[in-house]
Amino acid sequence: MNLVIDIGNTAVKFFLFEKDELIETKILDEKIFIESIKLIDINKIDNIICSSVTKSYRDQLSEIFKNSSFHDLSNQYLKLPFQNNYKSKTTLGQDRIGLIASAVYKYPKQNSLVIDIGTCITYDFVDSQNIYHGGAISQGILMRYKSFKEHTANLPLLEFQNIEKIIGSDTNESIHIGVCNGIIGEIKEYIKNIENSYPIFNLIITGGDSMFLLNKIKNAIFADQDFLAQGLNYIIKFNEVE
């Protein structure tokens, strides 16, 4: 059985896979993550992989699961199912590695653009030869809302609201429309620029804040919430000794 862990900025998710089949998912607070993970039957875990955007838990996990194989995403010798052409390979986020691997796994030998809408918005492009070229990073929804409060004297901190109009009749509406349409416009422009070089590609949208884009981006594939986990599990499979 494979234990796949995804540590994001807001929560920790862990997934149990029996080969390619997802059999269990849990969402935890990072503060109780290590204590909670100890409740898993360690004797059933053959492999572990952990993607973290906060800090490394390699030592703690290796100690808990002593008899399991730990697949370290920071290890330069770990085999990846794609050629990494990112210039600063050591700074490529582990979550982005998992997303790229999932695109290669689900759409082999195809051009794919993966857009992940979370704390940040990440864009990652892999071509039909499984060559990863890089992408872009911008602020996510919450970061955009927070910036109004933190960098202006009078604008409020609001919670996300999807308003189906283009002209705001008050300050709050104007902020909501600005945030939502700013993201939509950014994404559409990025897609347009990719199309100049790659006319045909899969457009995959994922992440916890992605659903507000439903019906707003043409030809998009809205991935399941385990899309990243599927990619991490595929990396385990890619590194298993035959």
PDB file of C-alpha atoms in Angstrom:
ATOM      1  CA  MET A   1       0.000   0.000   0.000  1.00  0.00           C
ATOM      2  CA  ASN A   2       1.214   3.512  -0.806  1.00  0.00           C
ATOM      3  CA  LEU A   3       0.867   6.494   1.527  1.00  0.00           C
ATOM      4  CA  VAL A   4       0.709   9.774  -0.397  1.00  0.00           C
ATOM      5  CA  ILE A   5       0.879  13.022   1.588  1.00  0.00           C
ATOM      6  CA  ASP A   6       0.098  16.493   0.271  1.00  0.00           C
ATOM      7  CA  ILE A   7       1.019  19.320   2.651  1.00  0.00           C
ATOM      8  CA  GLY A   8      -0.369  22.607   1.397  1.00  0.00           C
ATOM      9  CA  ASN A   9      -0.500  26.089   2.861  1.00  0.00           C
ATOM     10  CA  THR A  10      -3.907  25.562   4.443  1.00  0.00           C
ATOM     11  CA  ALA A  11      -4.238  21.825   5.183  1.00  0.00           C
ATOM     12  CA  VAL A  12      -2.643  18.396   4.979  1.00  0.00           C
ATOM     13  CA  LYS A  13      -4.221  15.664   2.885  1.00  0.00           C
ATOM     14  CA  PHE A  14      -3.176  12.061   2.938  1.00  0.00           C
ATOM     15  CA  PHE A  15      -4.214   9.322   0.547  1.00  0.00           C
ATOM     16  CA  LEU A  16      -3.900   5.554   0.702  1.00  0.00           C
ATOM     17  CA  PHE A  17      -3.478   3.756  -2.610  1.00  0.00           C
ATOM     18  CA  GLU A  18      -3.559   0.050  -3.333  1.00  0.00           C
ATOM     19  CA  LYS A  19      -1.506   0.162  -6.526  1.00  0.00           C
ATOM     20  CA  ASP A  20      -3.517   2.584  -8.727  1.00  0.00           C
ATOM     21  CA  GLU A  21      -6.724   2.458  -6.678  1.00  0.00           C
ATOM     22  CA  LEU A  22      -7.420   5.218  -4.167  1.00  0.00           C
ATOM     23  CA  ILE A  23      -8.963   3.602  -1.098  1.00  0.00           C
ATOM     24  CA  GLU A  24      -8.900   6.322   1.587  1.00  0.00           C
ATOM     25  CA  THR A  25      -8.523  10.095   1.913  1.00  0.00           C
ATOM     26  CA  LYS A  26      -8.253  12.325   4.985  1.00  0.00           C
ATOM     27  CA  ILE A  27      -7.775  16.051   5.532  1.00  0.00           C
ATOM     28  CA  LEU A  28      -5.890  17.227   8.627  1.00  0.00           C
ATOM     29  CA  ASP A  29      -4.559  20.360  10.252  1.00  0.00           C
ATOM     30  CA  GLU A  30      -0.758  20.481   9.939  1.00  0.00           C
ATOM     31  CA  LYS A  31      -0.435  21.014  13.700  1.00  0.00           C
ATOM     32  CA  ILE A  32      -1.736  17.490  14.399  1.00  0.00           C
ATOM     33  CA  PHE A  33      -0.435  15.886  11.232  1.00  0.00           C
ATOM     34  CA  ILE A  34       2.402  13.805  12.695  1.00  0.00           C
ATOM     35  CA  GLU A  35       0.365  12.534  15.638  1.00  0.00           C
ATOM     36  CA  SER A  36      -2.537  11.625  13.356  1.00  0.00           C
ATOM     37  CA  ILE A  37      -0.366   9.841  10.830  1.00  0.00           C
ATOM     38  CA  LYS A  38       0.883   7.516  13.601  1.00  0.00           C
ATOM     39  CA  LEU A  39      -2.598   6.000  13.755  1.00  0.00           C
ATOM     40  CA  ILE A  40      -2.091   4.369  10.351  1.00  0.00           C
ATOM     41  CA  ASP A  41      -1.146   0.690  10.423  1.00  0.00           C
ATOM     42  CA  ILE A  42       2.549   1.098   9.573  1.00  0.00           C
ATOM     43  CA  ASN A  43       2.913  -2.565   8.653  1.00  0.00           C
ATOM     44  CA  LYS A  44       0.630  -2.071   5.653  1.00  0.00           C
ATOM     45  CA  ILE A  45       2.610   0.804   4.135  1.00  0.00           C
ATOM     46  CA  ASP A  46       5.109  -0.212   1.468  1.00  0.00           C
ATOM     47  CA  ASN A  47       5.901   3.216   0.053  1.00  0.00           C
ATOM     48  CA  ILE A  48       5.634   6.839   1.178  1.00  0.00           C
ATOM     49  CA  ILE A  49       5.849  10.047  -0.818  1.00  0.00           C
ATOM     50  CA  CYS A  50       5.305  13.517   0.612  1.00  0.00           C
ATOM     51  CA  SER A  51       4.809  16.800  -1.218  1.00  0.00           C
ATOM     52  CA  SER A  52       5.168  19.821   1.056  1.00  0.00           C
ATOM     53  CA  VAL A  53       5.060  23.553   0.395  1.00  0.00           C
ATOM     54  CA  THR A  54       5.787  24.331   4.060  1.00  0.00           C
ATOM     55  CA  LYS A  55       8.586  22.246   5.553  1.00  0.00           C
ATOM     56  CA  SER A  56      10.146  18.806   5.197  1.00  0.00           C
ATOM     57  CA  TYR A  57       8.875  15.962   7.370  1.00  0.00           C
ATOM     58  CA  ARG A  58      11.305  13.426   5.957  1.00  0.00           C
ATOM     59  CA  ASP A  59      13.022  12.614   9.277  1.00  0.00           C
ATOM     60  CA  GLN A  60       9.786  12.175  11.235  1.00  0.00           C
ATOM     61  CA  LEU A  61       8.124  10.073   8.535  1.00  0.00           C
ATOM     62  CA  SER A  62      11.215   7.936   8.014  1.00  0.00           C
ATOM     63  CA  GLU A  63      11.332   7.255  11.742  1.00  0.00           C
ATOM     64  CA  ILE A  64       7.641   6.335  11.962  1.00  0.00           C
ATOM     65  CA  PHE A  65       7.631   4.156   8.830  1.00  0.00           C
ATOM     66  CA  LYS A  66      11.038   2.530   9.223  1.00  0.00           C
ATOM     67  CA  ASN A  67      10.224  -0.446   7.037  1.00  0.00           C
ATOM     68  CA  SER A  68       8.697   1.545   4.192  1.00  0.00           C
ATOM     69  CA  SER A  69      10.415   3.022   1.149  1.00  0.00           C
ATOM     70  CA  PHE A  70      10.521   6.821   1.305  1.00  0.00           C
ATOM     71  CA  HIS A  71      10.457   8.518  -2.102  1.00  0.00           C
ATOM     72  CA  ASP A  72      12.023  11.914  -1.496  1.00  0.00           C
ATOM     73  CA  LEU A  73      10.973  14.594  -3.974  1.00  0.00           C
ATOM     74  CA  SER A  74      14.022  16.680  -3.021  1.00  0.00           C
ATOM     75  CA  ASN A  75      16.375  13.840  -3.996  1.00  0.00           C
ATOM     76  CA  GLN A  76      18.036  14.691  -7.313  1.00  0.00           C
ATOM     77  CA  TYR A  77      18.312  10.963  -8.089  1.00  0.00           C
ATOM     78  CA  LEU A  78      14.582  10.300  -7.789  1.00  0.00           C
ATOM     79  CA  LYS A  79      13.278   9.308 -11.212  1.00  0.00           C
ATOM     80  CA  LEU A  80      10.519  11.504 -12.605  1.00  0.00           C
ATOM     81  CA  PRO A  81       8.178  10.517 -15.463  1.00  0.00           C
ATOM     82  CA  PHE A  82       9.136  13.638 -17.395  1.00  0.00           C
ATOM     83  CA  GLN A  83      12.260  15.519 -18.469  1.00  0.00           C
ATOM     84  CA  ASN A  84      12.658  18.543 -16.225  1.00  0.00           C
ATOM     85  CA  ASN A  85      13.848  21.584 -18.197  1.00  0.00           C
ATOM     86  CA  TYR A  86      13.207  24.002 -15.335  1.00  0.00           C
ATOM     87  CA  LYS A  87      16.409  26.024 -14.889  1.00  0.00           C
ATOM     88  CA  SER A  88      16.290  26.135 -11.091  1.00  0.00           C
ATOM     89  CA  LYS A  89      15.314  22.506 -10.493  1.00  0.00           C
ATOM     90  CA  THR A  90      15.885  22.682  -6.742  1.00  0.00           C
ATOM     91  CA  THR A  91      13.316  25.481  -6.393  1.00  0.00           C
ATOM     92  CA  LEU A  92      10.553  23.775  -8.375  1.00  0.00           C
ATOM     93  CA  GLY A  93       7.703  23.236  -5.919  1.00  0.00           C
ATOM     94  CA  GLN A  94       7.014  19.647  -4.932  1.00  0.00           C
ATOM     95  CA  ASP A  95       3.313  20.187  -5.540  1.00  0.00           C
ATOM     96  CA  ARG A  96       4.091  21.288  -9.096  1.00  0.00           C
ATOM     97  CA  ILE A  97       6.158  18.127  -9.636  1.00  0.00           C
ATOM     98  CA  GLY A  98       3.142  16.064  -8.595  1.00  0.00           C
ATOM     99  CA  LEU A  99       0.812  17.991 -10.895  1.00  0.00           C
ATOM    100  CA  ILE A 100       3.104  17.538 -13.895  1.00  0.00           C
ATOM    101  CA  ALA A 101       3.493  13.827 -13.147  1.00  0.00           C
ATOM    102  CA  SER A 102      -0.296  13.473 -12.994  1.00  0.00           C
ATOM    103  CA  ALA A 103      -0.710  15.166 -16.383  1.00  0.00           C
ATOM    104  CA  VAL A 104       1.860  12.789 -17.896  1.00  0.00           C
ATOM    105  CA  TYR A 105       0.134   9.813 -16.255  1.00  0.00           C
ATOM    106  CA  LYS A 106      -3.397  10.712 -17.321  1.00  0.00           C
ATOM    107  CA  TYR A 107      -2.589  12.222 -20.734  1.00  0.00           C
ATOM    108  CA  PRO A 108       0.544  10.437 -21.982  1.00  0.00           C
ATOM    109  CA  LYS A 109       2.358  11.818 -25.013  1.00  0.00           C
ATOM    110  CA  GLN A 110       0.097  14.891 -25.127  1.00  0.00           C
ATOM    111  CA  ASN A 111       0.693  18.596 -24.592  1.00  0.00           C
ATOM    112  CA  SER A 112      -0.837  19.651 -21.282  1.00  0.00           C
ATOM    113  CA  LEU A 113      -1.199  22.916 -19.386  1.00  0.00           C
ATOM    114  CA  VAL A 114      -2.027  22.433 -15.704  1.00  0.00           C
ATOM    115  CA  ILE A 115      -3.470  25.413 -13.824  1.00  0.00           C
ATOM    116  CA  ASP A 116      -3.727  24.966 -10.057  1.00  0.00           C
ATOM    117  CA  ILE A 117      -5.904  27.483  -8.203  1.00  0.00           C
ATOM    118  CA  GLY A 118      -4.929  27.533  -4.547  1.00  0.00           C
ATOM    119  CA  THR A 119      -3.038  29.871  -2.231  1.00  0.00           C
ATOM    120  CA  CYS A 120      -1.097  30.713  -5.376  1.00  0.00           C
ATOM    121  CA  ILE A 121      -2.088  30.139  -8.984  1.00  0.00           C
ATOM    122  CA  THR A 122       0.481  28.011 -10.783  1.00  0.00           C
ATOM    123  CA  TYR A 123       0.760  27.327 -14.492  1.00  0.00           C
ATOM    124  CA  ASP A 124       2.778  24.317 -15.662  1.00  0.00           C
ATOM    125  CA  PHE A 125       3.316  23.139 -19.226  1.00  0.00           C
ATOM    126  CA  VAL A 126       4.521  19.697 -20.341  1.00  0.00           C
ATOM    127  CA  ASP A 127       4.728  18.793 -24.008  1.00  0.00           C
ATOM    128  CA  SER A 128       3.913  15.611 -25.949  1.00  0.00           C
ATOM    129  CA  GLN A 129       7.488  14.386 -25.525  1.00  0.00           C
ATOM    130  CA  ASN A 130       7.076  14.531 -21.735  1.00  0.00           C
ATOM    131  CA  ILE A 131       9.367  17.551 -21.511  1.00  0.00           C
ATOM    132  CA  TYR A 132       8.450  19.982 -18.757  1.00  0.00           C
ATOM    133  CA  HIS A 133       9.182  23.565 -19.783  1.00  0.00           C
ATOM    134  CA  GLY A 134       8.082  25.538 -16.704  1.00  0.00           C
ATOM    135  CA  GLY A 135       5.212  27.959 -16.306  1.00  0.00           C
ATOM    136  CA  ALA A 136       4.169  30.863 -14.115  1.00  0.00           C
ATOM    137  CA  ILE A 137       3.097  31.740 -10.570  1.00  0.00           C
ATOM    138  CA  SER A 138       0.683  34.459  -9.478  1.00  0.00           C
ATOM    139  CA  GLN A 139      -1.380  35.336  -6.409  1.00  0.00           C
ATOM    140  CA  GLY A 140      -4.351  33.185  -5.498  1.00  0.00           C
ATOM    141  CA  ILE A 141      -7.806  34.439  -4.561  1.00  0.00           C
ATOM    142  CA  LEU A 142      -7.161  34.951  -0.835  1.00  0.00           C
ATOM    143  CA  MET A 143      -3.854  36.716  -1.434  1.00  0.00           C
ATOM    144  CA  ARG A 144      -5.557  39.163  -3.785  1.00  0.00           C
ATOM    145  CA  TYR A 145      -8.247  39.971  -1.244  1.00  0.00           C
ATOM    146  CA  LYS A 146      -5.698  40.400   1.558  1.00  0.00           C
ATOM    147  CA  SER A 147      -3.622  42.809  -0.503  1.00  0.00           C
ATOM    148  CA  PHE A 148      -6.416  45.405  -0.481  1.00  0.00           C
ATOM    149  CA  LYS A 149      -6.481  45.526   3.315  1.00  0.00           C
ATOM    150  CA  GLU A 150      -2.716  45.295   3.773  1.00  0.00           C
ATOM    151  CA  HIS A 151      -1.645  47.828   1.155  1.00  0.00           C
ATOM    152  CA  THR A 152      -4.377  50.476   1.225  1.00  0.00           C
ATOM    153  CA  ALA A 153      -5.693  52.787   3.913  1.00  0.00           C
ATOM    154  CA  ASN A 154      -9.416  52.326   3.472  1.00  0.00           C
ATOM    155  CA  LEU A 155     -10.279  49.240   1.450  1.00  0.00           C
ATOM    156  CA  PRO A 156     -11.769  46.326   3.425  1.00  0.00           C
ATOM    157  CA  LEU A 157     -10.776  42.680   3.740  1.00  0.00           C
ATOM    158  CA  LEU A 158     -13.558  40.666   2.132  1.00  0.00           C
ATOM    159  CA  GLU A 159     -14.313  36.983   1.720  1.00  0.00           C
ATOM    160  CA  PHE A 160     -14.579  35.573  -1.777  1.00  0.00           C
ATOM    161  CA  GLN A 161     -17.868  36.132  -3.554  1.00  0.00           C
ATOM    162  CA  ASN A 162     -18.526  35.240  -7.179  1.00  0.00           C
ATOM    163  CA  ILE A 163     -20.612  38.077  -8.601  1.00  0.00           C
ATOM    164  CA  GLU A 164     -22.067  37.551 -12.070  1.00  0.00           C
ATOM    165  CA  LYS A 165     -21.777  41.114 -13.313  1.00  0.00           C
ATOM    166  CA  ILE A 166     -19.113  43.350 -14.795  1.00  0.00           C
ATOM    167  CA  ILE A 167     -19.842  46.734 -13.193  1.00  0.00           C
ATOM    168  CA  GLY A 168     -19.809  47.054  -9.418  1.00  0.00           C
ATOM    169  CA  SER A 169     -22.306  49.426  -7.830  1.00  0.00           C
ATOM    170  CA  ASP A 170     -20.342  49.778  -4.573  1.00  0.00           C
ATOM    171  CA  THR A 171     -16.818  49.237  -3.260  1.00  0.00           C
ATOM    172  CA  ASN A 172     -17.374  45.661  -2.125  1.00  0.00           C
ATOM    173  CA  GLU A 173     -18.852  44.601  -5.447  1.00  0.00           C
ATOM    174  CA  SER A 174     -16.044  46.364  -7.281  1.00  0.00           C
ATOM    175  CA  ILE A 175     -13.427  44.400  -5.327  1.00  0.00           C
ATOM    176  CA  HIS A 176     -15.191  41.071  -5.910  1.00  0.00           C
ATOM    177  CA  ILE A 177     -15.512  41.764  -9.637  1.00  0.00           C
ATOM    178  CA  GLY A 178     -11.923  42.963  -9.854  1.00  0.00           C
ATOM    179  CA  VAL A 179     -10.537  39.837  -8.182  1.00  0.00           C
ATOM    180  CA  CYS A 180     -12.653  37.333 -10.136  1.00  0.00           C
ATOM    181  CA  ASN A 181     -12.323  38.974 -13.522  1.00  0.00           C
ATOM    182  CA  GLY A 182      -8.659  39.678 -12.935  1.00  0.00           C
ATOM    183  CA  ILE A 183      -8.031  35.955 -12.481  1.00  0.00           C
ATOM    184  CA  ILE A 184     -10.226  34.981 -15.424  1.00  0.00           C
ATOM    185  CA  GLY A 185      -8.555  37.530 -17.686  1.00  0.00           C
ATOM    186  CA  GLU A 186      -5.089  36.434 -16.580  1.00  0.00           C
ATOM    187  CA  ILE A 187      -5.855  32.788 -17.273  1.00  0.00           C
ATOM    188  CA  LYS A 188      -7.403  33.476 -20.667  1.00  0.00           C
ATOM    189  CA  GLU A 189      -4.411  35.574 -21.722  1.00  0.00           C
ATOM    190  CA  TYR A 190      -1.975  32.888 -20.580  1.00  0.00           C
ATOM    191  CA  ILE A 191      -3.890  30.237 -22.531  1.00  0.00           C
ATOM    192  CA  LYS A 192      -3.890  32.476 -25.608  1.00  0.00           C
ATOM    193  CA  ASN A 193      -0.117  32.898 -25.404  1.00  0.00           C
ATOM    194  CA  ILE A 194       0.446  29.131 -25.085  1.00  0.00           C
ATOM    195  CA  GLU A 195      -1.757  28.566 -28.141  1.00  0.00           C
ATOM    196  CA  ASN A 196       0.633  30.653 -30.227  1.00  0.00           C
ATOM    197  CA  SER A 197       3.260  27.907 -29.881  1.00  0.00           C
ATOM    198  CA  TYR A 198       1.103  24.857 -29.128  1.00  0.00           C
ATOM    199  CA  PRO A 199      -2.283  25.015 -30.907  1.00  0.00           C
ATOM    200  CA  ILE A 200      -3.433  21.736 -29.359  1.00  0.00           C
ATOM    201  CA  PHE A 201      -3.081  20.934 -25.669  1.00  0.00           C
ATOM    202  CA  ASN A 202      -5.079  19.658 -22.707  1.00  0.00           C
ATOM    203  CA  LEU A 203      -6.181  22.472 -20.404  1.00  0.00           C
ATOM    204  CA  ILE A 204      -6.383  20.996 -16.909  1.00  0.00           C
ATOM    205  CA  ILE A 205      -7.702  23.109 -14.034  1.00  0.00           C
ATOM    206  CA  THR A 206      -7.406  21.882 -10.464  1.00  0.00           C
ATOM    207  CA  GLY A 207      -7.017  23.142  -6.904  1.00  0.00           C
ATOM    208  CA  GLY A 208      -9.275  23.979  -3.996  1.00  0.00           C
ATOM    209  CA  ASP A 209     -10.455  27.316  -5.415  1.00  0.00           C
ATOM    210  CA  SER A 210     -10.900  26.177  -9.007  1.00  0.00           C
ATOM    211  CA  MET A 211     -14.646  25.614  -9.206  1.00  0.00           C
ATOM    212  CA  PHE A 212     -15.555  29.294  -9.550  1.00  0.00           C
ATOM    213  CA  LEU A 213     -14.036  29.017 -13.044  1.00  0.00           C
ATOM    214  CA  LEU A 214     -16.586  26.403 -14.101  1.00  0.00           C
ATOM    215  CA  ASN A 215     -18.218  27.476 -17.400  1.00  0.00           C
ATOM    216  CA  LYS A 216     -15.920  30.515 -17.552  1.00  0.00           C
ATOM    217  CA  ILE A 217     -12.923  28.927 -19.324  1.00  0.00           C
ATOM    218  CA  LYS A 218     -13.573  27.175 -22.633  1.00  0.00           C
ATOM    219  CA  ASN A 219     -12.478  23.551 -23.203  1.00  0.00           C
ATOM    220  CA  ALA A 220     -11.153  23.154 -19.663  1.00  0.00           C
ATOM    221  CA  ILE A 221     -10.873  19.790 -17.947  1.00  0.00           C
ATOM    222  CA  PHE A 222     -11.731  20.209 -14.264  1.00  0.00           C
ATOM    223  CA  ALA A 223      -9.647  17.607 -12.481  1.00  0.00           C
ATOM    224  CA  ASP A 224     -10.661  15.661  -9.385  1.00  0.00           C
ATOM    225  CA  GLN A 225      -9.348  16.845  -6.026  1.00  0.00           C
ATOM    226  CA  ASP A 226      -6.999  13.854  -5.967  1.00  0.00           C
ATOM    227  CA  PHE A 227      -5.275  14.924  -9.200  1.00  0.00           C
ATOM    228  CA  LEU A 228      -2.042  15.850  -7.418  1.00  0.00           C
ATOM    229  CA  ALA A 229      -2.125  12.672  -5.336  1.00  0.00           C
ATOM    230  CA  GLN A 230      -2.498  10.542  -8.462  1.00  0.00           C
ATOM    231  CA  GLY A 231       0.671  12.113  -9.828  1.00  0.00           C
ATOM    232  CA  LEU A 232       2.614  11.456  -6.633  1.00  0.00           C
ATOM    233  CA  ASN A 233       1.428   7.854  -6.596  1.00  0.00           C
ATOM    234  CA  TYR A 234       2.593   7.534 -10.212  1.00  0.00           C
ATOM    235  CA  ILE A 235       6.076   8.710  -9.175  1.00  0.00           C
ATOM    236  CA  ILE A 236       6.180   5.856  -6.657  1.00  0.00           C
ATOM    237  CA  LYS A 237       5.242   3.401  -9.400  1.00  0.00           C
ATOM    238  CA  PHE A 238       7.848   4.940 -11.716  1.00  0.00           C
ATOM    239  CA  ASN A 239      10.556   4.301  -9.123  1.00  0.00           C
ATOM    240  CA  GLU A 240       9.580   0.783  -8.072  1.00  0.00           C
ATOM    241  CA  VAL A 241      12.184  -1.856  -8.800  1.00  0.00           C
ATOM    242  CA  GLU A 242      10.894  -4.474 -11.210  1.00  0.00           C
TER     243      GLU A 242
END
